[in-house]
Amino acid sequence: MKVRLVPRTKIRVSRKTKSKYDKLKLALDELVPGGSAIQIRYKDNKELNSIRNIAYSYNKEMNKKVRSSTESADNIIFFFQDK
């Protein structure tokens, strides 16, 4: 077996990495203070935690204050910005 090191620039990537939460990230960009909220249905607490982690990292990266509220009976989470 021959092993060779090649520069990363010579490797062509054919597919783009995508996250199932890309739509959430784009929607968080469109939030305005006092405007509409984002509503998301989730299946279980594991998915809810993942969704919240996306929002928390967005807040940290963009230096914004996106808040959340949940309706646990209906498995719905809302994201919004206060005035």
mmCIF file of C-alpha atoms in Angstrom:
data_model
loop_
_atom_site.group_PDB
_atom_site.id
_atom_site.type_symbol
_atom_site.label_atom_id
_atom_site.label_comp_id
_atom_site.label_asym_id
_atom_site.label_seq_id
_atom_site.Cartn_x
_atom_site.Cartn_y
_atom_site.Cartn_z
ATOM 1 C CA MET A 1 0.000 0.000 0.000
ATOM 2 C CA LYS A 2 1.306 3.437 -0.953
ATOM 3 C CA VAL A 3 0.410 6.359 1.286
ATOM 4 C CA ARG A 4 0.938 9.886 0.023
ATOM 5 C CA LEU A 5 0.162 13.271 1.521
ATOM 6 C CA VAL A 6 -1.551 15.695 -0.835
ATOM 7 C CA PRO A 7 -2.586 19.320 -0.258
ATOM 8 C CA ARG A 8 -6.165 19.797 0.793
ATOM 9 C CA THR A 9 -6.697 22.230 -2.093
ATOM 10 C CA LYS A 10 -6.287 19.371 -4.582
ATOM 11 C CA ILE A 11 -9.246 17.487 -3.128
ATOM 12 C CA ARG A 12 -12.487 18.337 -4.855
ATOM 13 C CA VAL A 13 -15.553 18.170 -2.639
ATOM 14 C CA SER A 14 -18.637 17.199 -4.581
ATOM 15 C CA ARG A 15 -21.299 17.795 -1.975
ATOM 16 C CA LYS A 16 -21.974 20.669 0.308
ATOM 17 C CA THR A 17 -22.467 19.963 3.981
ATOM 18 C CA LYS A 18 -25.958 20.826 5.149
ATOM 19 C CA SER A 19 -27.589 20.839 8.498
ATOM 20 C CA LYS A 20 -31.248 20.141 9.092
ATOM 21 C CA TYR A 21 -31.232 23.330 11.163
ATOM 22 C CA ASP A 22 -30.145 25.626 8.300
ATOM 23 C CA LYS A 23 -33.712 26.909 7.914
ATOM 24 C CA LEU A 24 -33.743 27.849 11.590
ATOM 25 C CA LYS A 25 -30.495 29.790 11.238
ATOM 26 C CA LEU A 26 -31.874 31.699 8.260
ATOM 27 C CA ALA A 27 -35.118 32.444 10.094
ATOM 28 C CA LEU A 28 -33.208 33.718 13.152
ATOM 29 C CA ASP A 29 -31.463 36.230 10.868
ATOM 30 C CA GLU A 30 -34.854 37.644 9.840
ATOM 31 C CA LEU A 31 -36.126 38.276 13.383
ATOM 32 C CA VAL A 32 -36.620 41.923 14.316
ATOM 33 C CA PRO A 33 -37.313 43.360 17.782
ATOM 34 C CA GLY A 34 -41.062 43.449 18.386
ATOM 35 C CA GLY A 35 -41.765 41.624 15.106
ATOM 36 C CA SER A 36 -43.095 38.171 14.315
ATOM 37 C CA ALA A 37 -41.934 35.028 16.104
ATOM 38 C CA ILE A 38 -40.641 31.732 14.749
ATOM 39 C CA GLN A 39 -42.712 28.643 15.598
ATOM 40 C CA ILE A 40 -41.129 25.186 15.489
ATOM 41 C CA ARG A 41 -42.639 21.790 16.288
ATOM 42 C CA TYR A 42 -40.296 19.252 17.847
ATOM 43 C CA LYS A 43 -40.593 15.501 18.422
ATOM 44 C CA ASP A 44 -38.836 14.965 21.732
ATOM 45 C CA ASN A 45 -36.662 16.660 24.354
ATOM 46 C CA LYS A 46 -33.482 15.669 22.526
ATOM 47 C CA GLU A 47 -34.576 17.603 19.445
ATOM 48 C CA LEU A 48 -35.710 20.521 21.629
ATOM 49 C CA ASN A 49 -32.250 20.714 23.206
ATOM 50 C CA SER A 50 -30.611 20.705 19.771
ATOM 51 C CA ILE A 51 -32.875 23.516 18.581
ATOM 52 C CA ARG A 52 -32.121 25.575 21.683
ATOM 53 C CA ASN A 53 -28.377 24.995 21.284
ATOM 54 C CA ILE A 54 -28.578 26.393 17.753
ATOM 55 C CA ALA A 55 -30.323 29.509 19.081
ATOM 56 C CA TYR A 56 -27.858 29.947 21.955
ATOM 57 C CA SER A 57 -24.857 29.671 19.647
ATOM 58 C CA TYR A 58 -26.541 32.130 17.264
ATOM 59 C CA ASN A 59 -26.938 34.606 20.140
ATOM 60 C CA LYS A 60 -23.291 34.246 21.056
ATOM 61 C CA GLU A 61 -21.974 34.558 17.491
ATOM 62 C CA MET A 62 -24.211 37.443 16.408
ATOM 63 C CA ASN A 63 -24.359 39.219 19.764
ATOM 64 C CA LYS A 64 -28.168 39.269 19.703
ATOM 65 C CA LYS A 65 -30.851 38.465 22.267
ATOM 66 C CA VAL A 66 -33.168 35.905 20.699
ATOM 67 C CA ARG A 67 -35.456 34.553 23.402
ATOM 68 C CA SER A 68 -37.545 31.394 23.455
ATOM 69 C CA SER A 69 -40.782 30.151 24.936
ATOM 70 C CA THR A 70 -42.175 26.625 24.832
ATOM 71 C CA GLU A 71 -45.598 25.038 24.925
ATOM 72 C CA SER A 72 -44.622 21.600 26.172
ATOM 73 C CA ALA A 73 -48.154 20.204 25.884
ATOM 74 C CA ASP A 74 -48.133 20.786 22.108
ATOM 75 C CA ASN A 75 -44.359 20.301 21.557
ATOM 76 C CA ILE A 76 -43.913 23.796 20.149
ATOM 77 C CA ILE A 77 -41.101 26.294 20.714
ATOM 78 C CA PHE A 78 -41.210 29.973 19.770
ATOM 79 C CA PHE A 79 -38.242 32.280 19.133
ATOM 80 C CA PHE A 80 -38.589 36.051 19.235
ATOM 81 C CA GLN A 81 -36.766 39.305 19.969
ATOM 82 C CA ASP A 82 -38.042 41.753 22.573
ATOM 83 C CA LYS A 83 -38.307 45.452 21.828
#
